[in-house]
Short mmCIF file of C-alpha atoms and ligand atoms in Angstrom, two decimals:
data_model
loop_
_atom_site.label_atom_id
_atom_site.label_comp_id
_atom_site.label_asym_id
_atom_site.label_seq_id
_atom_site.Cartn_x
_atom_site.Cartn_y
_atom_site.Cartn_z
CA UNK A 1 14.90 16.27 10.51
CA UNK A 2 12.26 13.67 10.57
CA UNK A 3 10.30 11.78 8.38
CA UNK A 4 6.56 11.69 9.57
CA UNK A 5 5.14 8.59 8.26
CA UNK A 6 1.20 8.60 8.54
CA UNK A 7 -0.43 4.96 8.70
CA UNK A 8 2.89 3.47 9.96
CA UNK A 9 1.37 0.79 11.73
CA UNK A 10 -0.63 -0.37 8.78
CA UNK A 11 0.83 -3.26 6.52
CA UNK A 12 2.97 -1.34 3.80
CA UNK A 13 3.71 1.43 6.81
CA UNK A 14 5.24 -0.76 8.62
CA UNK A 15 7.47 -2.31 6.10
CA UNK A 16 8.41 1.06 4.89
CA UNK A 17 8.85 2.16 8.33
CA UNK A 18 11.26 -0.68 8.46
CA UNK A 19 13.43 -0.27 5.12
CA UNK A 20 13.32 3.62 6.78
CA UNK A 21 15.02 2.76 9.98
CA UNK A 22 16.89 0.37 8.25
CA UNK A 23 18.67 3.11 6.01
CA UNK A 24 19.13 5.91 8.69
CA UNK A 25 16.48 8.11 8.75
CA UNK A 26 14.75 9.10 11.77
CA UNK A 27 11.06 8.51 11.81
CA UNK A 28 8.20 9.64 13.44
CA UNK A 29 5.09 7.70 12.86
CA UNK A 30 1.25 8.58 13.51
CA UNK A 31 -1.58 5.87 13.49
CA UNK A 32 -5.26 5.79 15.07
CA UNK A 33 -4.77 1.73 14.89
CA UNK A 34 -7.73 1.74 13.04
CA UNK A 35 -6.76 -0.90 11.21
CA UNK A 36 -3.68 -2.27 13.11
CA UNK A 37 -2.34 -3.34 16.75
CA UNK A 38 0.68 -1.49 19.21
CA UNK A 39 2.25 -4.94 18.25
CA UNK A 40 3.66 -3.69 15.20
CA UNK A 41 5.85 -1.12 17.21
CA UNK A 42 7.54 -4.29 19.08
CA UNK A 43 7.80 -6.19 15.45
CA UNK A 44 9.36 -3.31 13.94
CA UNK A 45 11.89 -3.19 16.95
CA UNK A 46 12.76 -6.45 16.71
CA UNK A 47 13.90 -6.18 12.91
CA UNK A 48 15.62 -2.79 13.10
CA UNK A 49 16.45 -2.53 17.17
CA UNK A 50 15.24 0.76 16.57
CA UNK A 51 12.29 2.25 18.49
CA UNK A 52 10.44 5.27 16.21
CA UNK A 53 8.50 7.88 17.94
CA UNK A 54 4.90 7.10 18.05
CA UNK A 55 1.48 9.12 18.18
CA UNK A 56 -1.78 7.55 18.44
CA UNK A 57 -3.73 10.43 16.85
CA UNK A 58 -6.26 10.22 14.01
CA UNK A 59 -5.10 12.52 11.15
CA UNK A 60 -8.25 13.78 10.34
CA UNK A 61 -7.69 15.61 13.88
CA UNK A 62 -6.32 18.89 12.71
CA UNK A 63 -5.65 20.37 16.76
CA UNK A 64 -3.96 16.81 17.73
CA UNK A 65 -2.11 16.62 14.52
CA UNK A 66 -0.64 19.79 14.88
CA UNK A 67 0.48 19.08 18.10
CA UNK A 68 2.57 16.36 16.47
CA UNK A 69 3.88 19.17 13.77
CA UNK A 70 4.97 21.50 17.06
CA UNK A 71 6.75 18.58 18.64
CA UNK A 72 8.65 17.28 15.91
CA UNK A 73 10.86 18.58 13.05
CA UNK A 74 9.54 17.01 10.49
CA UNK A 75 10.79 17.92 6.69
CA UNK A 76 9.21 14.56 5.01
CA UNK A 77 6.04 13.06 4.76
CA UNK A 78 4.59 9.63 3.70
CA UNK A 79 0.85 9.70 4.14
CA UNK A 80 0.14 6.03 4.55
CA UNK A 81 -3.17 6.87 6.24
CA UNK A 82 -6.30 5.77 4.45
CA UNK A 83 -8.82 3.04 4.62
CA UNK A 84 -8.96 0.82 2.11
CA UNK A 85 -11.74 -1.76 1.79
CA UNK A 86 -13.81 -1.72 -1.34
CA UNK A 87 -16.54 -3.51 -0.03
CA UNK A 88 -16.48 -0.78 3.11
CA UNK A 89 -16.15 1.97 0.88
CA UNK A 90 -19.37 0.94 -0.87
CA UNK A 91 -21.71 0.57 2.01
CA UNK A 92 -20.02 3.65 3.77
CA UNK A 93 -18.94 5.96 1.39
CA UNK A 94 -19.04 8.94 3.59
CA UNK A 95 -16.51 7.49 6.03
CA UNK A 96 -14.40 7.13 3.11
CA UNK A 97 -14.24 10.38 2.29
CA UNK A 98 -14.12 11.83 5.62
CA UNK A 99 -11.00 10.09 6.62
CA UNK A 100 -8.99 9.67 3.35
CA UNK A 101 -9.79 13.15 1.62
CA UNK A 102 -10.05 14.51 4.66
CA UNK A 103 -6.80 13.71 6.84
CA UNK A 104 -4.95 14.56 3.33
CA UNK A 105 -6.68 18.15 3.93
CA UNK A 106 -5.47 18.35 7.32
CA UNK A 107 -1.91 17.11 6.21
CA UNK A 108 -1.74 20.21 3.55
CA UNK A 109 -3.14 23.00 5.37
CA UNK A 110 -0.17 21.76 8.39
CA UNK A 111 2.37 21.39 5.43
CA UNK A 112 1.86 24.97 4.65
CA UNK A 113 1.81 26.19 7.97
CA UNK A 114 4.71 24.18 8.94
CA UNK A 115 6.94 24.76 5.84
CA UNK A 116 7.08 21.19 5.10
CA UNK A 117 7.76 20.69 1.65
CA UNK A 118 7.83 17.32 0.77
CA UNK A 119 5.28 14.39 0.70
CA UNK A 120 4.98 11.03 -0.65
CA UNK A 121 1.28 9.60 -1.19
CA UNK A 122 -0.28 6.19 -1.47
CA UNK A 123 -2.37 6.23 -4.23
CA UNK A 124 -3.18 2.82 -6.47
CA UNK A 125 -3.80 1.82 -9.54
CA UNK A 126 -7.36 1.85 -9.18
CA UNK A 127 -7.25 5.38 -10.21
CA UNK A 128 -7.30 4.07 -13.92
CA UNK A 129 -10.59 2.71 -13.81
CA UNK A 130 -11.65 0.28 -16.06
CA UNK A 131 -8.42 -0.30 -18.43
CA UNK A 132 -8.88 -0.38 -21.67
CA UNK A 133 -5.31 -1.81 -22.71
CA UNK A 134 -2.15 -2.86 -20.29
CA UNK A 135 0.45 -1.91 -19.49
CA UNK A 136 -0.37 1.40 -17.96
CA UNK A 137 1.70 4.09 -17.88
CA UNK A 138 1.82 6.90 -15.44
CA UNK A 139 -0.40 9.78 -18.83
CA UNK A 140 -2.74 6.81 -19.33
CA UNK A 141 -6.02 8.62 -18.87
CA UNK A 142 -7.38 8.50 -15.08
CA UNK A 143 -11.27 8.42 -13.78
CA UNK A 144 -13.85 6.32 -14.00
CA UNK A 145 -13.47 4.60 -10.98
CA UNK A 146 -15.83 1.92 -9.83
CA UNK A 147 -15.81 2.47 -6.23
CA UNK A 148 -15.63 5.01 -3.27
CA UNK A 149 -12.51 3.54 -1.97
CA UNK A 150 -10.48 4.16 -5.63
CA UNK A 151 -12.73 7.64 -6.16
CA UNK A 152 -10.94 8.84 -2.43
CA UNK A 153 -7.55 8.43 -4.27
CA UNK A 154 -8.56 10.24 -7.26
CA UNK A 155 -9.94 13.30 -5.70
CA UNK A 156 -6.67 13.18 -3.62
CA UNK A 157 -4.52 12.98 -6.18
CA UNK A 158 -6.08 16.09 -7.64
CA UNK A 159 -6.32 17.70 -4.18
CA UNK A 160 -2.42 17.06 -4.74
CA UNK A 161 -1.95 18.67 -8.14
CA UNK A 162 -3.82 21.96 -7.16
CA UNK A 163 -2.36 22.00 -3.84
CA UNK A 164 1.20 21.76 -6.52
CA UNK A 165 0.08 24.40 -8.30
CA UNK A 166 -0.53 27.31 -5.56
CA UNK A 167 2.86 25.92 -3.69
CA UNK A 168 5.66 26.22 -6.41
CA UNK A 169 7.83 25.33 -3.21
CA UNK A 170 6.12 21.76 -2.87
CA UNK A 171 7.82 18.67 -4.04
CA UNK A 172 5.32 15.38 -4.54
CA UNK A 173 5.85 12.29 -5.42
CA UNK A 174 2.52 10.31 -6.30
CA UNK A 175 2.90 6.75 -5.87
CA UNK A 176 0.06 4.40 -7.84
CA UNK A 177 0.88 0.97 -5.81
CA UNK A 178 -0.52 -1.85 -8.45
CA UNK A 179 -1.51 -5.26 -5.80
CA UNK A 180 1.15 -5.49 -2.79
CA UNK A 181 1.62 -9.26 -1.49
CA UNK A 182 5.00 -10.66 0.65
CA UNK A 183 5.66 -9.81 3.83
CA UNK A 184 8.86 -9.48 5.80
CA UNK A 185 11.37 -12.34 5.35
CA UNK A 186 11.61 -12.28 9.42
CA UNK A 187 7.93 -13.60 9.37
CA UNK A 188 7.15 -10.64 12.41
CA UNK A 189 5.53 -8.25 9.87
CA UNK A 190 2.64 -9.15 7.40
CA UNK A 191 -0.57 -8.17 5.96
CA UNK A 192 -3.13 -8.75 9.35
CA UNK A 193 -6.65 -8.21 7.53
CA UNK A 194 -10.18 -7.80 9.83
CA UNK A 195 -12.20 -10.68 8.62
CA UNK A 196 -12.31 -12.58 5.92
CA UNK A 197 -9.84 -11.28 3.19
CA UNK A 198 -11.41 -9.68 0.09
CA UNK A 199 -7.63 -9.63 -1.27
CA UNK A 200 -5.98 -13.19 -3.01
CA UNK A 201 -2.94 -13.62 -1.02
CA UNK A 202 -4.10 -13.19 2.34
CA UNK A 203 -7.32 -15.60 1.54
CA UNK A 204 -4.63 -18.09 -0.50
CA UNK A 205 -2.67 -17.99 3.10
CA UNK A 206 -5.47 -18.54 5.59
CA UNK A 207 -6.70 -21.40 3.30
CA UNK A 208 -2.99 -22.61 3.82
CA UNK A 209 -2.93 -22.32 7.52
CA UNK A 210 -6.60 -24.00 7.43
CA UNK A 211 -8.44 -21.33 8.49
CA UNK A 212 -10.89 -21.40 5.38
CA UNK A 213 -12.04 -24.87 3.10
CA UNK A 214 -10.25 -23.40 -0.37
CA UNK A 215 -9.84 -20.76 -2.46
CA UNK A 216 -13.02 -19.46 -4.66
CA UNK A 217 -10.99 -18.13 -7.66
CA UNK A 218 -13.59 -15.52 -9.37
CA UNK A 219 -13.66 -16.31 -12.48
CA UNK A 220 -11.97 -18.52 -15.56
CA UNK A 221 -13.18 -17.00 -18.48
CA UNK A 222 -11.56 -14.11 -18.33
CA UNK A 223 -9.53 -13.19 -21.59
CA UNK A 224 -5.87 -13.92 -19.94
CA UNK A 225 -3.62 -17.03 -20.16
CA UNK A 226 -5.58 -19.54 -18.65
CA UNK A 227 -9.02 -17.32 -17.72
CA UNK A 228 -8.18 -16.45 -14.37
CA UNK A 229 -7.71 -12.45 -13.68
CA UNK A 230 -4.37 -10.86 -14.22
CA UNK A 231 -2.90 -8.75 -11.60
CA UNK A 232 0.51 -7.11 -11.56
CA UNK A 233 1.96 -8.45 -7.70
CA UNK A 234 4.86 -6.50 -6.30
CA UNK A 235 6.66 -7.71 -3.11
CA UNK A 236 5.79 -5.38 -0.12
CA UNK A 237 9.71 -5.29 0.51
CA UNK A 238 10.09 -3.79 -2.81
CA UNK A 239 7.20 -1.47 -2.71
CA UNK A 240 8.76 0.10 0.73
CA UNK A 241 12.26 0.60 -1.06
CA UNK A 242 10.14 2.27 -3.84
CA UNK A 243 9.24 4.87 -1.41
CA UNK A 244 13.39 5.45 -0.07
CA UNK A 245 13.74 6.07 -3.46
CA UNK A 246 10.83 8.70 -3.92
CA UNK A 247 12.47 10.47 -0.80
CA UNK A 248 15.66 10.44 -2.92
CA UNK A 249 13.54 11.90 -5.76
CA UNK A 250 12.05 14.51 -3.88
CA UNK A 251 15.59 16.43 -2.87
CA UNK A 252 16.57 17.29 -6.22
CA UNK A 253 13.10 19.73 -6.15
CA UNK A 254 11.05 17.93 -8.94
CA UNK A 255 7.76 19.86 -8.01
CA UNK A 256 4.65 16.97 -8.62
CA UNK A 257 5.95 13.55 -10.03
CA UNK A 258 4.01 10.66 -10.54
CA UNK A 259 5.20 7.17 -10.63
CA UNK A 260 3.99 3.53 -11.15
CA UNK A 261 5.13 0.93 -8.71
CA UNK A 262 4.55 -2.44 -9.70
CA UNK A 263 6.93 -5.52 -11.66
CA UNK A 264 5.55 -4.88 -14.94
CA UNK A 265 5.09 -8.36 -15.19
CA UNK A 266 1.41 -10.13 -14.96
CA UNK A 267 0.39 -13.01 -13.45
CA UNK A 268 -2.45 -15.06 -13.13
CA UNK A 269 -4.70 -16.36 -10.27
CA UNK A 270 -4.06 -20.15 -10.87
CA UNK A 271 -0.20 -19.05 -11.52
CA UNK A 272 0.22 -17.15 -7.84
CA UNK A 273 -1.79 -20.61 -6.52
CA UNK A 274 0.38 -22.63 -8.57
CA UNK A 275 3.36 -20.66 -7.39
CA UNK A 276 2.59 -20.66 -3.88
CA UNK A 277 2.31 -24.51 -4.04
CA UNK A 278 5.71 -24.78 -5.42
CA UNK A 279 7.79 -22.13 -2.77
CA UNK A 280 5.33 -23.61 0.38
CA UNK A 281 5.39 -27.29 -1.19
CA UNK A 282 2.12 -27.70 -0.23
CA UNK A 283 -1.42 -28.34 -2.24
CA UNK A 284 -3.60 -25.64 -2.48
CA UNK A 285 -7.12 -26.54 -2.49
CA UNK A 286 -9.56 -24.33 -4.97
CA UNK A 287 -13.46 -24.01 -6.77
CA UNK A 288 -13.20 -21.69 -9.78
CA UNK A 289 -16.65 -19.16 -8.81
CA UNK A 290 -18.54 -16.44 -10.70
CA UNK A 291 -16.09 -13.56 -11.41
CA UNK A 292 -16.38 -10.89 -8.74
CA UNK A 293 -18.41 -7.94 -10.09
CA UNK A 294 -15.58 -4.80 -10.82
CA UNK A 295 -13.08 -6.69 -11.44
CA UNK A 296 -11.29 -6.66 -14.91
CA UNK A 297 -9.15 -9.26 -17.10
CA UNK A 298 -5.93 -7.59 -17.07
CA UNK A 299 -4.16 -5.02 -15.00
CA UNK A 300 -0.13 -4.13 -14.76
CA UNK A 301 1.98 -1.72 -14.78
CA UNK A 302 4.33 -0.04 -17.33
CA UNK A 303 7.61 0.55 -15.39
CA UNK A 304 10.58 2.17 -17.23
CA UNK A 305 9.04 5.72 -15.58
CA UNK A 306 10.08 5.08 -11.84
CA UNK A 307 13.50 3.22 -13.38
CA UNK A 308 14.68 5.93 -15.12
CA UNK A 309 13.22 8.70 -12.89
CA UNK A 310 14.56 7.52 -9.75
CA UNK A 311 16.38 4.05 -10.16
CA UNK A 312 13.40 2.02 -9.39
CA UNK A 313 13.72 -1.75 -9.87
CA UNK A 314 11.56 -4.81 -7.79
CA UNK A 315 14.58 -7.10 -6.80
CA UNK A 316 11.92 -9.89 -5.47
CA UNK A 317 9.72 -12.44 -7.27
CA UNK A 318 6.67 -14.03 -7.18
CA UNK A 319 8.30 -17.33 -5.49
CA UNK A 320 9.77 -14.78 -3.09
CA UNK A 321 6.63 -13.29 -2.35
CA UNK A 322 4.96 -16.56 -1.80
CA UNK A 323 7.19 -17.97 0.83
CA UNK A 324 7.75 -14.62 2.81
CA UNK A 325 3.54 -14.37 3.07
CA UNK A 326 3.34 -18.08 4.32
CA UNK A 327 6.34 -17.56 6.66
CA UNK A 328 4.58 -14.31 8.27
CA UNK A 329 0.98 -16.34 8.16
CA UNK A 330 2.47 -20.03 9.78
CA UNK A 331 4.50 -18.10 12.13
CA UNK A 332 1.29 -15.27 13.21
CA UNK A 333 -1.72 -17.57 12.18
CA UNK A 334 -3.90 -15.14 14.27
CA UNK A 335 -1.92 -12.04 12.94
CA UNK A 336 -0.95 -10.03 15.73
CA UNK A 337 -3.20 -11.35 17.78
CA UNK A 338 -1.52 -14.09 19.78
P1 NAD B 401 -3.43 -0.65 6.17
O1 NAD B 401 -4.87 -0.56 6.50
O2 NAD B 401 -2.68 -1.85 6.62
O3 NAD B 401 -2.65 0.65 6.70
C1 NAD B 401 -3.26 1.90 6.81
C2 NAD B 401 -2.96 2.43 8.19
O4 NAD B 401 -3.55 3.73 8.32
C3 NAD B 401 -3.54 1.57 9.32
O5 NAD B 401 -2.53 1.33 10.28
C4 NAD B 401 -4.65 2.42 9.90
O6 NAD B 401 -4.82 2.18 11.28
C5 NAD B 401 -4.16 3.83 9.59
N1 NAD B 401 -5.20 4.86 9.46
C6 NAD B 401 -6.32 4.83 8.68
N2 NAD B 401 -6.99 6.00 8.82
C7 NAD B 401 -6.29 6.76 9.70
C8 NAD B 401 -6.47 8.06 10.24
N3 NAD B 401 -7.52 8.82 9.93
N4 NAD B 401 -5.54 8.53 11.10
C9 NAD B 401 -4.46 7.79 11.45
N5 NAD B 401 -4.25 6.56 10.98
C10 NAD B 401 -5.15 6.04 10.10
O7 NAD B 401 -3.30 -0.46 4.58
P2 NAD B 401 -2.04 -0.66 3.64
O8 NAD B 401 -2.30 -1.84 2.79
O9 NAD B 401 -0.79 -0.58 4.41
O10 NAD B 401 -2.21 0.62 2.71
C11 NAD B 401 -1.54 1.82 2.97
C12 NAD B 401 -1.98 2.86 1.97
O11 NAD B 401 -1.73 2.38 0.66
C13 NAD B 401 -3.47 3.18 2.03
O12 NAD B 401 -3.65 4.55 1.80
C14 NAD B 401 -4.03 2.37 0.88
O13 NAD B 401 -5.21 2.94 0.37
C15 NAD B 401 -2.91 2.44 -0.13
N6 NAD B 401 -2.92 1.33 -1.07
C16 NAD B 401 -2.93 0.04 -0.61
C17 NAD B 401 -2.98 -1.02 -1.52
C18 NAD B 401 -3.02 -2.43 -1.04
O14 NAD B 401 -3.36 -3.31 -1.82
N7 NAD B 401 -2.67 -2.74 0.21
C19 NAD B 401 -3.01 -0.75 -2.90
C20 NAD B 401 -2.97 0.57 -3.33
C21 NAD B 401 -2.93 1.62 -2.42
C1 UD1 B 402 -8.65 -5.02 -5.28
C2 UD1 B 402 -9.62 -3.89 -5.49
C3 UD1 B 402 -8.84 -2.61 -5.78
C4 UD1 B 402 -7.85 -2.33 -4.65
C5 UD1 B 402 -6.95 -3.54 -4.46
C6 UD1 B 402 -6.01 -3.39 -3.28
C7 UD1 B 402 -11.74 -4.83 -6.28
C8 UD1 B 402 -12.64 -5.00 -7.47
N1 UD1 B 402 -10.55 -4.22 -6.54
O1 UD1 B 402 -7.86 -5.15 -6.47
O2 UD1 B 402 -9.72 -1.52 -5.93
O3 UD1 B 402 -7.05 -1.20 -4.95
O4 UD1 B 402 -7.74 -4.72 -4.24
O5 UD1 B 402 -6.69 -3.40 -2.07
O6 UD1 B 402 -12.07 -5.22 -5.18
N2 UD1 B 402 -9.39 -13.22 -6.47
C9 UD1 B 402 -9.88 -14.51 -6.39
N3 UD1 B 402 -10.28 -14.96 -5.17
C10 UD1 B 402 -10.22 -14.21 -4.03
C11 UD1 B 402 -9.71 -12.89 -4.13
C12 UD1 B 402 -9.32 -12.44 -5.36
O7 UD1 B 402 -9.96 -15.21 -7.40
O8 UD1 B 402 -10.62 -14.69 -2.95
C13 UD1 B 402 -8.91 -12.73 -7.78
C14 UD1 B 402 -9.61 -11.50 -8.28
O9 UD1 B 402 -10.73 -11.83 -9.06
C15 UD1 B 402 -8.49 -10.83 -9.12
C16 UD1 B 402 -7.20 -11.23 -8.36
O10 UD1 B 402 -7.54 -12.37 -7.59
O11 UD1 B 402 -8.43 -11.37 -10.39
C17 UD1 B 402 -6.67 -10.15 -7.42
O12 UD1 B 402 -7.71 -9.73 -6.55
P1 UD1 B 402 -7.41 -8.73 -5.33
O13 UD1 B 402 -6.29 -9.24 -4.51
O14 UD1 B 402 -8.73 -8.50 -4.62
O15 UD1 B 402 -6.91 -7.40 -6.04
P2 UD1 B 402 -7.60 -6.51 -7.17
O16 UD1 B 402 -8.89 -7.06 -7.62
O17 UD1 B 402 -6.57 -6.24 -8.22
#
């Protein structure tokens, strides 16, 4: 009676792996560290005391995966797997699909042969394209995506509704994540990105710990509050009990449901600066750029669906947010590299 939770490793995995343990459930988690360290495993111990079974196997690997399916009862899924880079996705679009459509294929076809009914999936709200009005809600229409990376979640979403259709048995819960920031209030789990960050928080924080000069905010004449682009930020803590409750969801049968996960409240670059400033009480040094090409004036989510579906509510805030990402960053200013 386990709950396999692919990417588990990875920054939301891990949290989610965490609220998991946390509640009971017994969790088996499978991770190529692609894009994340064995640390984790010791982090997530730490919090919980808990130790969940681990496989280092890629799950585009049908033979290894199945392996994994053999071993273990597993009657949940949470397919966390997936690269995620924009900017990657662009110059290596094949890759993308390879690994995110295709370890989502390997996942059904062991689902069926297993008899495993039920599976959560990460998809974002990048799957609405280019918005034409906020907020969106879960029948706004989908497509039009502007990149490889957000086309990967598309296709699997459909992948998803025909793999629905031919399984009357299957019960999945789609899960559009809007822009995840926060980190564990411990400070031992975080967001570790390779590089320089494409995402805000994770750049605002390593201009905070002095890794970078400033921010470059992208952009002030955008049609918002004060020009800077709207994004609808959801505390990572909150976004991992979103998927307890999908789990919840998913035993009363509901076939293919899709839900929203965000605050469906928006906020602005200069207000997350201005925030962080105020929970870190600290200055924030910043050069308002170009805007960043793709990117849009507004984007948040309409919310009442996962509320009154399956008791959904964010419980965290922005100022929450801000001081749990600058605990994890002072405390880890190398991420998990010590
Ligand atoms: P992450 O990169 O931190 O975690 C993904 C994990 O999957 C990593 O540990 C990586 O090593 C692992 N992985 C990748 N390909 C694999 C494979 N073939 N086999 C086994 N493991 C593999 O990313 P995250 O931010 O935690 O995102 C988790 C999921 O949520 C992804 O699917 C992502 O696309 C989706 N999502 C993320 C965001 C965001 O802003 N972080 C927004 C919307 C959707
Ligand atoms: C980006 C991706 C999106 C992906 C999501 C999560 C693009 C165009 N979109 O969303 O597909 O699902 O990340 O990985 O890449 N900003 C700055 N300075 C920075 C970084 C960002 O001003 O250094 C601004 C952006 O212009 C935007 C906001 O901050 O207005 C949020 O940016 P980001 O964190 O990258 O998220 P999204 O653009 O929403």
């Amino acid at each position: 009676m386990a709950v396999l939770v692919t990417g588990g490793t990875g920054y939301i995995g891990s949290h989610t792996v965490v609220e998991l343990l946390n509640n009971n459930y017994d969790v088996v988690i499978v991770d190529n560290y692609v894009n994340s360290k064995p640390e984790v495993l010791n982090r997530i111990f730490k919090i919980t005391g808990k130790k969940p079974r681990f496989y280092e196997v890629d799950c585009t690997d049908y033979a290894k995966l199945k392996k994994v399916f053999q071993k273990e009862k597993i009657t949940d899924i949470i397919h966390f797997a997936g690269l995620k880079s924009v900017a990657e996705s662009v110059a290596k679009p094949q890759l993308y699909i390879d690994n995110n459509i295709g370890s989502s294929k390997v996942l059904l076809r062991l689902m069926d042969e297993f008899n495993v009914t039920n599976i959560v999936f990460s998809s974002s709200a990048t799957v609405y394209g280019v918005p034409d009005h906020v907020p969106l809600k879960e029948s706004d229409k989908i497509g039009g995506c502007t990149n490889p990376y957000g086309q990967t979640k598309l296709d699997i979403e459909y992948l998803l509704k025909d793999y629905a259709k031919e399984h009357k048995e299957a019960n999945i819960a789609i899960l559009r994540y809007f822009n995840p920031i926060g980190a564990h209030e411990s400070g031992l789990i975080g967001e570790d990105p390779n590089g320089i960050p494409n995402n805000l928080m994770p750049y605002i924080t390593q201009v905070a710990v002095g890794k970078r000069p400033h921010l470059n905010v992208y952009g002030d004449d955008y049609k918002t509050v004060d020009g800077t682009g709207v994004r609808d930020y959801i505390h990572v803590v909150d976004l991992a009990h979103g998927h307890l409750c999908a789990l919840k969801k998913l035993e009363e049968k509901p076939g293919l449901v899709i839900y929203n996960l965000g605050t469906g409240k928006g906020t602005s670059v200069l207000e997350l600066v201005h925030a962080f400033e105020k929970a870190n009480n600290m200055k924030l040094p910043y050069v308002i750029c170009p805007r960043r090409p793709g990117d849009v004036d507004e984007n948040y989510a309409e919310v009442s669906k996962a509320y009154k579906e399956m008791g959904f509510k964010t419980k965290l805030n922005i100022e929450d947010a801000c001081r749990d990402s600058w605990r994890w960053q002072s405390k880890n200013p190398n991420g998990y590299d010590k």
